[in-house]
PDB file of C-alpha atoms and ligand atoms in Angstrom:
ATOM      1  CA  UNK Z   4       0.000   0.000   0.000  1.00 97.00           C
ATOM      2  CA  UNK Z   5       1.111   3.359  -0.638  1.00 98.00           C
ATOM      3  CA  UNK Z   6       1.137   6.420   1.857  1.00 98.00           C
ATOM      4  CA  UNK Z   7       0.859   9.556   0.650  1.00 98.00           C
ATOM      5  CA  UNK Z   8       0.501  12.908   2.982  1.00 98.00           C
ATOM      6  CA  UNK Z   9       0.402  15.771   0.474  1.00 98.00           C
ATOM      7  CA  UNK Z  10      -2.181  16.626  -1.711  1.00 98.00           C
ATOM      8  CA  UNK Z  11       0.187  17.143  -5.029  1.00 98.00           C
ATOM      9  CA  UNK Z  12       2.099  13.929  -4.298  1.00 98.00           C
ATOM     10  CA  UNK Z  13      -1.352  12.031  -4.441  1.00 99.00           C
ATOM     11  CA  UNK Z  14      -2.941  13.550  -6.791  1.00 98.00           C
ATOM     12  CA  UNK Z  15       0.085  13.229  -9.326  1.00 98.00           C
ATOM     13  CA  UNK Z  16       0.396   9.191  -8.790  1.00 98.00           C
ATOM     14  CA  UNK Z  17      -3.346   9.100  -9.132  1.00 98.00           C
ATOM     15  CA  UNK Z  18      -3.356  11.181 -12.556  1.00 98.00           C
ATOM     16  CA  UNK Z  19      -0.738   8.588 -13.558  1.00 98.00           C
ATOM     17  CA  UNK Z  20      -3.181   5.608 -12.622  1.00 98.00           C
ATOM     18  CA  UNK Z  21      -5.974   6.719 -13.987  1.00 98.00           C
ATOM     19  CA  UNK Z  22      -3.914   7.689 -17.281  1.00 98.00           C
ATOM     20  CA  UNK Z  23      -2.609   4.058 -17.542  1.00 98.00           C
ATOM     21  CA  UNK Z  24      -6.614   3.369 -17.608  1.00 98.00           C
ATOM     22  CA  UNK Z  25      -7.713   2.421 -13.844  1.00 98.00           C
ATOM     23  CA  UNK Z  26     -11.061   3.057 -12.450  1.00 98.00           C
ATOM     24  CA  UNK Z  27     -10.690   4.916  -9.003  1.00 98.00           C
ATOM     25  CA  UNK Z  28     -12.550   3.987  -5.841  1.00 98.00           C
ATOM     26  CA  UNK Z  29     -12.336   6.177  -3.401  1.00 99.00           C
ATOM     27  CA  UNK Z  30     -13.416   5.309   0.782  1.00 98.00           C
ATOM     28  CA  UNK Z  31     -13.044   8.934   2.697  1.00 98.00           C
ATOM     29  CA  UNK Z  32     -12.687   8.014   6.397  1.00 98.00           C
ATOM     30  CA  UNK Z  33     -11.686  10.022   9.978  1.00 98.00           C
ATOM     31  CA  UNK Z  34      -9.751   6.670  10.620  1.00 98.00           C
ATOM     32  CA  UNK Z  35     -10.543   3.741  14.078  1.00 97.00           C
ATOM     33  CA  UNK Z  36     -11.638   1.664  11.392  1.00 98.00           C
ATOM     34  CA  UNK Z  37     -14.270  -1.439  11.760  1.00 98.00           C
ATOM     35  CA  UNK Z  38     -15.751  -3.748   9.815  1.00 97.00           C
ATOM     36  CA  UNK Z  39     -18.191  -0.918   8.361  1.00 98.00           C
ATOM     37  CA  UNK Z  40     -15.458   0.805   6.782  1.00 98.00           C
ATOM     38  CA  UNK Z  41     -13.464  -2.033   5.541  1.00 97.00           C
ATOM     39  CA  UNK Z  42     -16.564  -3.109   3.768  1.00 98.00           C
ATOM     40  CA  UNK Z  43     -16.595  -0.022   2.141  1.00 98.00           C
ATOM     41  CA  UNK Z  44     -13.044  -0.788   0.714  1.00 98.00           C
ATOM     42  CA  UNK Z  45     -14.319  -4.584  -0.208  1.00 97.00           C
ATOM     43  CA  UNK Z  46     -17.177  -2.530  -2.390  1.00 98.00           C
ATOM     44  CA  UNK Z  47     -14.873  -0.231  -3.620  1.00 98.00           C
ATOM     45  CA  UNK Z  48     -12.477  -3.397  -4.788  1.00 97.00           C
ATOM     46  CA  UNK Z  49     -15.057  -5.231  -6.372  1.00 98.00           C
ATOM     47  CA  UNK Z  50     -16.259  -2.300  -8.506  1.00 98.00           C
ATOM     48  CA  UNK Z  51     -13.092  -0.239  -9.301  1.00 98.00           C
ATOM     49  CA  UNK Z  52      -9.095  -0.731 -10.422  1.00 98.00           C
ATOM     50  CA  UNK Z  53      -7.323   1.252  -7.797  1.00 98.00           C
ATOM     51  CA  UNK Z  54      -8.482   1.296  -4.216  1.00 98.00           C
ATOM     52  CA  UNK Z  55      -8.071   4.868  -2.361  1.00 98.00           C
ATOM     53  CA  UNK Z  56      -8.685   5.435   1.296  1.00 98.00           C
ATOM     54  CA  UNK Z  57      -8.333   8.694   3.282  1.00 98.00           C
ATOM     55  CA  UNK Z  58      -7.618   9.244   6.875  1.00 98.00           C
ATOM     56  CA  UNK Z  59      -8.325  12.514   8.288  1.00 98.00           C
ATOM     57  CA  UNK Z  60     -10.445  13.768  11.136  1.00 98.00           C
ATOM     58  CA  UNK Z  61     -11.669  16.925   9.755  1.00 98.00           C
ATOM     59  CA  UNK Z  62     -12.226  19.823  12.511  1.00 96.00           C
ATOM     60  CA  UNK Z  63     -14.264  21.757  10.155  1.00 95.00           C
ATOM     61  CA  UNK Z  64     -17.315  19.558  10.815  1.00 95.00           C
ATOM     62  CA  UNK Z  65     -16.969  19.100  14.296  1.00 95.00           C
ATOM     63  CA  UNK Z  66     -18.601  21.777  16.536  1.00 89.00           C
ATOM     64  CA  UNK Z  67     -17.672  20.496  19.960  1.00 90.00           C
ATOM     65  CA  UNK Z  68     -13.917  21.128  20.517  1.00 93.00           C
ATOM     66  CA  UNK Z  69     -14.136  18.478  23.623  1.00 92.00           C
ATOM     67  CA  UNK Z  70     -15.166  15.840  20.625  1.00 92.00           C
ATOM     68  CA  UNK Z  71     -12.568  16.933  18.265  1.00 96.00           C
ATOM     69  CA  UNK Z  72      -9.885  16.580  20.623  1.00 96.00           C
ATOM     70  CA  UNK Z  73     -10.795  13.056  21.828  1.00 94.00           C
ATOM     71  CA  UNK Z  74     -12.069  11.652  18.763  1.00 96.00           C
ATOM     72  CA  UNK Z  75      -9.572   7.947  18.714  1.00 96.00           C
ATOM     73  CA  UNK Z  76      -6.939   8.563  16.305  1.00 97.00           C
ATOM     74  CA  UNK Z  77      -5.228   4.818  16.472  1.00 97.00           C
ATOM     75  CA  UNK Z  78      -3.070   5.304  12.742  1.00 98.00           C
ATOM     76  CA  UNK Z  79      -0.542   2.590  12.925  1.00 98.00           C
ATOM     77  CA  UNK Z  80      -3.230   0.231  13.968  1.00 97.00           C
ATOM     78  CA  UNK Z  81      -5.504   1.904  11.372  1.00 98.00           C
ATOM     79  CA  UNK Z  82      -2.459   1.077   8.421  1.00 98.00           C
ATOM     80  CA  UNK Z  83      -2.120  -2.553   9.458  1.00 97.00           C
ATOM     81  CA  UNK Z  84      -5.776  -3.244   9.076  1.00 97.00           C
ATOM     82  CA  UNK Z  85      -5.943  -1.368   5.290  1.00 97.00           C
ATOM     83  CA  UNK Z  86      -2.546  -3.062   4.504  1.00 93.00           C
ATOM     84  CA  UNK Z  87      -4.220  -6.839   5.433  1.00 89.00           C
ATOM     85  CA  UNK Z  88      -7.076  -5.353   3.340  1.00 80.00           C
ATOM     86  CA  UNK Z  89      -8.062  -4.204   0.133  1.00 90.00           C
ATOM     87  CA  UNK Z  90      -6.722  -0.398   0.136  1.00 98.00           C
ATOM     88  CA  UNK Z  91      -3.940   0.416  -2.199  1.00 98.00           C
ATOM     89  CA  UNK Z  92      -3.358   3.776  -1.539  1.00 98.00           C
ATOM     90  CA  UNK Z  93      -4.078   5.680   1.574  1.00 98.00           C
ATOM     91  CA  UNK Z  94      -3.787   9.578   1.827  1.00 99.00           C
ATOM     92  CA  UNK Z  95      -2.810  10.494   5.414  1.00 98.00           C
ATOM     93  CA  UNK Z  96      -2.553  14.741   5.265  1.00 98.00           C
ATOM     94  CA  UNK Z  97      -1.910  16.835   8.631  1.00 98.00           C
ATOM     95  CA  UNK Z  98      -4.799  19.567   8.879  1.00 97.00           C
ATOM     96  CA  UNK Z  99      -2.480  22.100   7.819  1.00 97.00           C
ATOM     97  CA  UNK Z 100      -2.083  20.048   4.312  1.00 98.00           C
ATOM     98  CA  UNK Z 101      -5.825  20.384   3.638  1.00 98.00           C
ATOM     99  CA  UNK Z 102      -6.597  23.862   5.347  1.00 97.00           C
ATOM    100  CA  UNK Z 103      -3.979  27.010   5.100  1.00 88.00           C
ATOM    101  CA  UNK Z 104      -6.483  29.409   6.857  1.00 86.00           C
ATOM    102  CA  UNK Z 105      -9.889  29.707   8.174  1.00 84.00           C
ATOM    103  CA  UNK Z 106     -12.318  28.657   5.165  1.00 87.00           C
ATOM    104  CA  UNK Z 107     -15.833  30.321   5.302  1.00 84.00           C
ATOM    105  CA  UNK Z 108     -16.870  29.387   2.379  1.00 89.00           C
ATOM    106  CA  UNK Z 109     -19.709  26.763   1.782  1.00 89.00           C
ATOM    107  CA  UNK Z 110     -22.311  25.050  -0.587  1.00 93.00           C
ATOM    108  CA  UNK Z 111     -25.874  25.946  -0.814  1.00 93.00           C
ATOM    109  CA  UNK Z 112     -27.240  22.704   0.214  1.00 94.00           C
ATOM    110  CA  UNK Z 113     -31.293  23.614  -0.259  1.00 93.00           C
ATOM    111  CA  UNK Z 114     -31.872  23.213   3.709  1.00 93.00           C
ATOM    112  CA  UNK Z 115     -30.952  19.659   3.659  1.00 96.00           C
ATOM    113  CA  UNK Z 116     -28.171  21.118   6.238  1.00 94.00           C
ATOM    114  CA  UNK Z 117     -30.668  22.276   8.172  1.00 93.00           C
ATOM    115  CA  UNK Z 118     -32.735  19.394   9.106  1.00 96.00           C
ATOM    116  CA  UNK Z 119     -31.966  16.328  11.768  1.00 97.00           C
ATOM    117  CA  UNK Z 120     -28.145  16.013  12.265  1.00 96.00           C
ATOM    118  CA  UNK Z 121     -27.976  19.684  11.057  1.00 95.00           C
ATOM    119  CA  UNK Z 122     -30.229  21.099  13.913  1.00 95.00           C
ATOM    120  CA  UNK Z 123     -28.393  19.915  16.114  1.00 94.00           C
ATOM    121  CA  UNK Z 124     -24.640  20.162  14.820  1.00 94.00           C
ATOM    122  CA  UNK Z 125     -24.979  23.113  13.330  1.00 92.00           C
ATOM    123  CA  UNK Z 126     -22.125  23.814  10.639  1.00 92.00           C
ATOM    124  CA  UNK Z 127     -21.401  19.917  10.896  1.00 95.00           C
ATOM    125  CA  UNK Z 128     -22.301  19.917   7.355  1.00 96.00           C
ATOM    126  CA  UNK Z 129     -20.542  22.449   5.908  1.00 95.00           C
ATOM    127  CA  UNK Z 130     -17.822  21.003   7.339  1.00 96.00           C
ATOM    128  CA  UNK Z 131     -18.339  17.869   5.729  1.00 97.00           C
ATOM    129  CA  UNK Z 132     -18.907  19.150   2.356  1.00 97.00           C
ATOM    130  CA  UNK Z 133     -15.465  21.350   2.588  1.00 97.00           C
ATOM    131  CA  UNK Z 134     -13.344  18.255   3.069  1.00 98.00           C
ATOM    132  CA  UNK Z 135     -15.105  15.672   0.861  1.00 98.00           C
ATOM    133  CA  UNK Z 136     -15.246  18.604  -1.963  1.00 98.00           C
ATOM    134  CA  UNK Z 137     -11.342  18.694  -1.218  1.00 98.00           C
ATOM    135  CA  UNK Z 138     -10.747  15.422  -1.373  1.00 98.00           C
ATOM    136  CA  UNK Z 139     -12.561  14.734  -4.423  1.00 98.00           C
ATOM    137  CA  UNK Z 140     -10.710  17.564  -5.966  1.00 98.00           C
ATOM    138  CA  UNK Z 141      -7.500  16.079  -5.110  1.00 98.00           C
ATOM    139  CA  UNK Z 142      -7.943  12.257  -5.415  1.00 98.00           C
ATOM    140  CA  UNK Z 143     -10.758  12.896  -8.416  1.00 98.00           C
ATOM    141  CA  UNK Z 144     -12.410   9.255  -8.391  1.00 98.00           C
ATOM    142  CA  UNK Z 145     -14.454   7.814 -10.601  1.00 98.00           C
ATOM    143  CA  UNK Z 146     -16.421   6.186  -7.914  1.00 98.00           C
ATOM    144  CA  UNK Z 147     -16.719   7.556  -3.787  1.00 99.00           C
ATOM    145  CA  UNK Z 148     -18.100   5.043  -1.319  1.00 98.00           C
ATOM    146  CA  UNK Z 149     -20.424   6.147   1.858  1.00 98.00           C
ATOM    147  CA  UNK Z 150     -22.114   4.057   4.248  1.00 98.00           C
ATOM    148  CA  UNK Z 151     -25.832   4.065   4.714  1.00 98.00           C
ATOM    149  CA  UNK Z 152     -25.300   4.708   8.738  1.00 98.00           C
ATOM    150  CA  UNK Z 153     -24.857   8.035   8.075  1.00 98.00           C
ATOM    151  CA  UNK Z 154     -27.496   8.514   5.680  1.00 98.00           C
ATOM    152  CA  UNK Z 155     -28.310  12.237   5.181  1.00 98.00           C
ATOM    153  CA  UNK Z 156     -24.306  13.006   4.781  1.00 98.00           C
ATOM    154  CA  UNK Z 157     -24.866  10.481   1.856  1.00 98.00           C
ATOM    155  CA  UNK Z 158     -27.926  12.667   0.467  1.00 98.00           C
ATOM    156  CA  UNK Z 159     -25.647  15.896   1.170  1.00 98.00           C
ATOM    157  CA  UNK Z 160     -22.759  14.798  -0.626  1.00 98.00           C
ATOM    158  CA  UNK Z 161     -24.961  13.757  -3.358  1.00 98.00           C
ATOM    159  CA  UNK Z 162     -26.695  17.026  -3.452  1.00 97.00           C
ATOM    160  CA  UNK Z 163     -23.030  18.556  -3.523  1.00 98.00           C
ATOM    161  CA  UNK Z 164     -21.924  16.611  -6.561  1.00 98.00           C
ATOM    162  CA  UNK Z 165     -25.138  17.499  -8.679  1.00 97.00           C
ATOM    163  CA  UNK Z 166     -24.946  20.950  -7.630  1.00 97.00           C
ATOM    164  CA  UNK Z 167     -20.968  21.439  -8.548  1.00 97.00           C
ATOM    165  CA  UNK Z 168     -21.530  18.732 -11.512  1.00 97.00           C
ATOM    166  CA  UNK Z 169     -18.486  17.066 -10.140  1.00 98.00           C
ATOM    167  CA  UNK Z 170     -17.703  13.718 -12.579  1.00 97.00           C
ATOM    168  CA  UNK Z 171     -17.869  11.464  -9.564  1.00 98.00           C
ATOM    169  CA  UNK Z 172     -20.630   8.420  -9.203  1.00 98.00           C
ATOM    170  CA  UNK Z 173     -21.758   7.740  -5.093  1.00 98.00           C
ATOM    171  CA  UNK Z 174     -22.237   4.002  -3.976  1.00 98.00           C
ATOM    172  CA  UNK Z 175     -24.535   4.238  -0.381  1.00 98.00           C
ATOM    173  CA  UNK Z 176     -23.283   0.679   0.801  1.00 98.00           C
ATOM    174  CA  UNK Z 177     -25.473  -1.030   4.016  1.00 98.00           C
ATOM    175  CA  UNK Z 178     -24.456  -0.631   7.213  1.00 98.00           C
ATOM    176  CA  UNK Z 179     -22.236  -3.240   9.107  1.00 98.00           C
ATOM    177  CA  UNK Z 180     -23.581  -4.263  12.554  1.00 98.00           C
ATOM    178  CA  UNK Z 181     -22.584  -6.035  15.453  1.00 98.00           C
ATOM    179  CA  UNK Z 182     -23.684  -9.482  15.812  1.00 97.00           C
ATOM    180  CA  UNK Z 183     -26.850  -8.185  18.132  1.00 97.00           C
ATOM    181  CA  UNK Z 184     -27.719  -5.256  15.778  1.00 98.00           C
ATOM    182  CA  UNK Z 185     -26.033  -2.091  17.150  1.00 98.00           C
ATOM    183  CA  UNK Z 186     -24.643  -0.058  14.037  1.00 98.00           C
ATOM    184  CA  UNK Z 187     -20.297  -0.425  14.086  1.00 98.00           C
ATOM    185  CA  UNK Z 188     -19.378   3.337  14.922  1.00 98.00           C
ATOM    186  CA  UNK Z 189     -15.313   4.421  15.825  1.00 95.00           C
ATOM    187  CA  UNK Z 190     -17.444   6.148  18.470  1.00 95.00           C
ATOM    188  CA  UNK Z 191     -18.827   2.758  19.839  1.00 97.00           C
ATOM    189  CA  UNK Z 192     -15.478   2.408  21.995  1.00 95.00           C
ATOM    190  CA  UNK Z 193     -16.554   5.126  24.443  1.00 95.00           C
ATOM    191  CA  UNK Z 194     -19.596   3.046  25.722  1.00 98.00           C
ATOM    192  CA  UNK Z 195     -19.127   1.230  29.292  1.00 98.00           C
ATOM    193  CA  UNK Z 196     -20.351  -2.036  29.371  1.00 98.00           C
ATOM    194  CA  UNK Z 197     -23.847  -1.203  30.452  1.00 98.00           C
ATOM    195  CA  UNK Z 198     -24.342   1.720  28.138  1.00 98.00           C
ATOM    196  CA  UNK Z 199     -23.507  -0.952  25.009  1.00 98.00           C
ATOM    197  CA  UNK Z 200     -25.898  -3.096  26.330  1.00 98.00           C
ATOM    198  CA  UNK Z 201     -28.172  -0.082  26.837  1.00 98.00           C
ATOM    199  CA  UNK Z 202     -27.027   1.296  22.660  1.00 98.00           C
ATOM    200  CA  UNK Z 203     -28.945  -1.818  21.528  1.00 98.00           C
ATOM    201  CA  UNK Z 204     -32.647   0.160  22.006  1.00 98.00           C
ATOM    202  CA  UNK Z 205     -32.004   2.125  19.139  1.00 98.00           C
ATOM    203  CA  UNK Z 206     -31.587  -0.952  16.817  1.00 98.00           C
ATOM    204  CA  UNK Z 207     -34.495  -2.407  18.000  1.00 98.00           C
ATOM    205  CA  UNK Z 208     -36.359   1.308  18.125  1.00 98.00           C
ATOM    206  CA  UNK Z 209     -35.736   0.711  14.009  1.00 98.00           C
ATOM    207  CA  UNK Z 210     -36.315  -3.544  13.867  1.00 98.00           C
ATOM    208  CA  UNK Z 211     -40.095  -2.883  15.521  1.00 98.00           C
ATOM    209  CA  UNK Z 212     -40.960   0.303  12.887  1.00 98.00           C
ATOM    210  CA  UNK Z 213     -39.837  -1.911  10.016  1.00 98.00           C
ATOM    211  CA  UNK Z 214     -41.378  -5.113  11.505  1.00 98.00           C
ATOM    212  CA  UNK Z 215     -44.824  -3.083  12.296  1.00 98.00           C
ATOM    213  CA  UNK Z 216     -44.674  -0.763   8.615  1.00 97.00           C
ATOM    214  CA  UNK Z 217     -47.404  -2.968   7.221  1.00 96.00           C
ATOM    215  CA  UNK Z 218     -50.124  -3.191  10.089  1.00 97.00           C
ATOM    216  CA  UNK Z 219     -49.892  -0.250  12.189  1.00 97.00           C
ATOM    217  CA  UNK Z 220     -50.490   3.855  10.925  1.00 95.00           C
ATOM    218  CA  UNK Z 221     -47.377   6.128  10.516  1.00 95.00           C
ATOM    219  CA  UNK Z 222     -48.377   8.099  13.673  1.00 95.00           C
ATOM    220  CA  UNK Z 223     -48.489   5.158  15.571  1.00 97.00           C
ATOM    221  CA  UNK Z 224     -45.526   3.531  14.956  1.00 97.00           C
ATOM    222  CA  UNK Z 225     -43.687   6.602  15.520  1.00 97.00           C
ATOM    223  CA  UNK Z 226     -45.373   7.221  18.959  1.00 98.00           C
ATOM    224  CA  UNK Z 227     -44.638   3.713  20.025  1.00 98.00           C
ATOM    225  CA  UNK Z 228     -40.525   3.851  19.259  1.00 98.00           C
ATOM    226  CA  UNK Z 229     -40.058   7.514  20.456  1.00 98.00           C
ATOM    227  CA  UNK Z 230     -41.909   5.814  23.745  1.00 98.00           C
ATOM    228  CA  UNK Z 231     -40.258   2.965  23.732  1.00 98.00           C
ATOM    229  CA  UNK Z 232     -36.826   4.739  23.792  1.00 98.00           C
ATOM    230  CA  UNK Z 233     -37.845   7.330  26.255  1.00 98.00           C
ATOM    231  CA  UNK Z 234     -38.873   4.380  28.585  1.00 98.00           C
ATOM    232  CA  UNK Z 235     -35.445   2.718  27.664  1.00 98.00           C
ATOM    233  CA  UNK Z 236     -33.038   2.819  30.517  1.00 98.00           C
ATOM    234  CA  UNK Z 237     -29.991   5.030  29.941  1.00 98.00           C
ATOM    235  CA  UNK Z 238     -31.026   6.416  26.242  1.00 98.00           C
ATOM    236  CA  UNK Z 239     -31.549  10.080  26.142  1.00 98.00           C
ATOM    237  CA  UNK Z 240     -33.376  10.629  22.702  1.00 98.00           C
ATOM    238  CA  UNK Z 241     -32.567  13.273  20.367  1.00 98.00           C
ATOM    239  CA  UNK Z 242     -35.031  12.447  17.335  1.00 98.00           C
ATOM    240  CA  UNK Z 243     -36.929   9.440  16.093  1.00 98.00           C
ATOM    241  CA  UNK Z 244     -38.335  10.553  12.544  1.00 97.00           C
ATOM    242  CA  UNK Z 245     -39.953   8.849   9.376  1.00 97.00           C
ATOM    243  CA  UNK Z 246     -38.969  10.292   6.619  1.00 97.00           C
ATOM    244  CA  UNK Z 247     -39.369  11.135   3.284  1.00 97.00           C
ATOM    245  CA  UNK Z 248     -35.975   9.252   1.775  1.00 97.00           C
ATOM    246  CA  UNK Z 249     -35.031  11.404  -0.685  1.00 96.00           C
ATOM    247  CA  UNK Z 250     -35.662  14.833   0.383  1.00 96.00           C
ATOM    248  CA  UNK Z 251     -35.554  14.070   4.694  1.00 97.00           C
ATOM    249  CA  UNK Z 252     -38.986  15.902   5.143  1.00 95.00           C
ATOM    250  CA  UNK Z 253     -41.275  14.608   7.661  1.00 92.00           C
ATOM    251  CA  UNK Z 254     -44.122  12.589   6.312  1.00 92.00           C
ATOM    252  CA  UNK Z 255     -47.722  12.102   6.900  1.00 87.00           C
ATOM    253  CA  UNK Z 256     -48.539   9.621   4.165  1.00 91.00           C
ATOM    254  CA  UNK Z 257     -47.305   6.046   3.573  1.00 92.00           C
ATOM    255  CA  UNK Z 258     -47.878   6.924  -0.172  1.00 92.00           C
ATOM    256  CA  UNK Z 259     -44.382   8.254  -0.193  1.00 94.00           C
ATOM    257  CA  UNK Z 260     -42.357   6.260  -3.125  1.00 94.00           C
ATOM    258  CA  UNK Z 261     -39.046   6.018  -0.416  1.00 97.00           C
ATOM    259  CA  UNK Z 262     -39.024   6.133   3.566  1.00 97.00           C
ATOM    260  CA  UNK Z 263     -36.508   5.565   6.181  1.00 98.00           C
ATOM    261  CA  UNK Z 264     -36.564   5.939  10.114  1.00 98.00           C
ATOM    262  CA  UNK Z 265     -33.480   7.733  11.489  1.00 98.00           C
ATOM    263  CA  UNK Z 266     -32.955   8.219  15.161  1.00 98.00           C
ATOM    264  CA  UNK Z 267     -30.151  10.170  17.454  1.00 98.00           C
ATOM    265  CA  UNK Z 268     -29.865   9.744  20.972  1.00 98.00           C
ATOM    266  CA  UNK Z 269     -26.963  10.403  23.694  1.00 98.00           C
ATOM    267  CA  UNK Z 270     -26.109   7.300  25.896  1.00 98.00           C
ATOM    268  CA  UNK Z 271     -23.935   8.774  28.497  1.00 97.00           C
ATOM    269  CA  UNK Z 272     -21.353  10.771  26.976  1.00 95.00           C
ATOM    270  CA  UNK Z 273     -21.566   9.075  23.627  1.00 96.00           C
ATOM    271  CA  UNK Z 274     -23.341  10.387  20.594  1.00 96.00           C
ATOM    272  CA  UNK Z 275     -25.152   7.841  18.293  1.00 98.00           C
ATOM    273  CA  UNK Z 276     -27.219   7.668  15.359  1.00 98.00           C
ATOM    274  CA  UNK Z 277     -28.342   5.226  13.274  1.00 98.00           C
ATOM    275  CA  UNK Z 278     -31.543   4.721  10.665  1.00 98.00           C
ATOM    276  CA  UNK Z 279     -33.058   1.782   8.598  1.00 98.00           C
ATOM    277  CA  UNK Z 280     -35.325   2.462   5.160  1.00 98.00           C
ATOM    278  CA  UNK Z 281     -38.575   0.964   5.556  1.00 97.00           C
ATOM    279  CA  UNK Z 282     -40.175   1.754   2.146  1.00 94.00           C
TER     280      UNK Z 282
HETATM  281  P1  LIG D1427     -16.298   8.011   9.432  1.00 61.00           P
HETATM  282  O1  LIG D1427     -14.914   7.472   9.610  1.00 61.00           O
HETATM  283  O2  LIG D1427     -17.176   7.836  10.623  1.00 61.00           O
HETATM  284  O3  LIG D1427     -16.318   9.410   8.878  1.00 61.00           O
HETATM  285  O4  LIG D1427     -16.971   7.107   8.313  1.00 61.00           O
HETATM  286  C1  LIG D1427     -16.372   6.932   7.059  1.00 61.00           C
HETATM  287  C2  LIG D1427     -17.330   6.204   6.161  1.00 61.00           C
HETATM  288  O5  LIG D1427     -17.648   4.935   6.739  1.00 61.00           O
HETATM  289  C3  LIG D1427     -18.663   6.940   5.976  1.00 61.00           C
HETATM  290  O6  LIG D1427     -19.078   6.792   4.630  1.00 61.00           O
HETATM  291  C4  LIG D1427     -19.584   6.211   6.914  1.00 61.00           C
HETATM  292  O7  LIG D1427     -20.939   6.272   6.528  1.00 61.00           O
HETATM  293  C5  LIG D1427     -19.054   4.789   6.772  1.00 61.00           C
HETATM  294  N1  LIG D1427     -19.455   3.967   7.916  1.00 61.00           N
HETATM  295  C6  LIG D1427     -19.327   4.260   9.229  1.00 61.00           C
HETATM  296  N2  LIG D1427     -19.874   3.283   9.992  1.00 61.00           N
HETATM  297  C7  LIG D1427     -20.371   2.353   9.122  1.00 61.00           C
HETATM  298  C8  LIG D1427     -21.053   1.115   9.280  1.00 61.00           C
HETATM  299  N3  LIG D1427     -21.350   0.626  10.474  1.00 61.00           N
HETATM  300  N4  LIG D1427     -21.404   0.443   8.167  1.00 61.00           N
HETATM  301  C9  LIG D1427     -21.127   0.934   6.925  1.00 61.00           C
HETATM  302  N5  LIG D1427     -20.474   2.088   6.718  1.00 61.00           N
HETATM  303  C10 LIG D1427     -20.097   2.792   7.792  1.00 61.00           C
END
């Protein structure tokens, strides 16, 4: 695998691949990997030439300094697992490689920034779209894999790449869980042993919506989960919504061509989301 931690270095042995013909997958990460974004790389191998992993936690799209600061950063253990994997090239850039100076700049998203995760990060987005615009720019793949667990950064980034007509082509690839359902996260590590047990309500929050979708009205189901959460020992819920896929808006109807169920909650310290498409 090859390392490379400046933008010109990677972008000029990427120009070279793609002129010798190779189809570029890309897998942007903030590094701890799992299993979720190894299987990212697996996609990204199956579907593409040259497989391109980034590590960087970006402080643009964090708003808590406390959660910048301790988000894990375990590299060398983060190189052996892409060198026993599938990666063969992994850009590793300091902060100062991908910003010089404060950046105010950002995309007009259409309120899609504004909803869910955006109420209450505010600016998480914008950070997100600075970097992954930047590391398109740099890497410029052919193909950029995302997970579904974070679902509306997938929808952003999409909106992003229409908007800015960038070349690239997004895979959303499922979401890797643990064997009893909770969603693999980097941030999963923070849990005690009771709050992991405690995580598991939001999985099954989104197993009894999907399992009920058929027999029970939209209302209801959502009543029942946000209850069933509340009631759930240790899980301090952010949002529980059913959504319109495509566009995030709340919905009344099950008529709705695409719908997914996304939740938020704090357990303890730790911040988790998750979702599950039901339609
Ligand atoms: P992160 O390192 O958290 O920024 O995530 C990097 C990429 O991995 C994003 O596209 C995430 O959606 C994806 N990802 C994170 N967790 C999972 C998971 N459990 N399953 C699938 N993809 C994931």
């Amino acid at each position: 695998m090859k390392i490379f931690t400046t933008r010109a270095a990677v972008s000029r042995y990427i120009d070279q691949q793609k002129k010798a013909g190779l189809l570029i997958g890309f897998v942007p990460t903030m590094g701890a990997l799992h299993e979720g974004h190894l299987s990212l790389l697996r996609s990204a191998k199956e579907q593409t030439d040259l497989v391109v992993s980034s590590i960087f936690v970006n402080p643009t799209q964090f708003n808590d300094p406390k959660d910048l600061e301790k988000y894990p950063r375990p590299v060398e253990e983060d190189i052996s697992k892409l060198q026993k994997g599938v990666c063969d090239v992994l850009f590793l850039p300091e902060v100062t490689e991908m910003y010089s100076e404060q950046e105010n700049w950002h995309i007009e998203l259409d309120g899609l920034d504004n909803m869910l995760e955006g109420i209450l990060r505010p600016g998480h987005y914008q950070g997100v779209t600075q970097i992954v615009k930047k590391l398109f720019d740099t890497i410029n793949p052919d193909f950029a894999f995302f997970g579904q667990k974070d679902y509306q950064q997938f929808l952003i980034i999409s909106k992003m790449v229409k908007k800015l007509r960038m070349k690239v082509k997004l895979v959303m690839c499922p979401t890797v869980r643990e064997y009893d359902g909770l969603a693999m996260s980097s941030r999963n590590i923070y849990l005690s042993e009771t709050e992991r047990k405690q995580s598991l309500a939001l999985f099954q929050a989104l197993q009894q919506t999907k399992k009920n979708f058929n027999k029970q009205p939209l209302q209801l189901l959502k009543s029942e989960a946000i209850c069933y959460l509340n009631q759930s020992q240790g899980i301090d819920l952010e949002y529980f919504e059913i959504c319109n896929a495509s566009t995030l808006e709340p919905i009344s109807s099950k008529r709705v061509r695409n719908l997914i169920a996304l939740v938020a909650a704090r357990i303890g310290k730790t911040r988790l989301i998750d979702n599950m498409i039901l339609k």
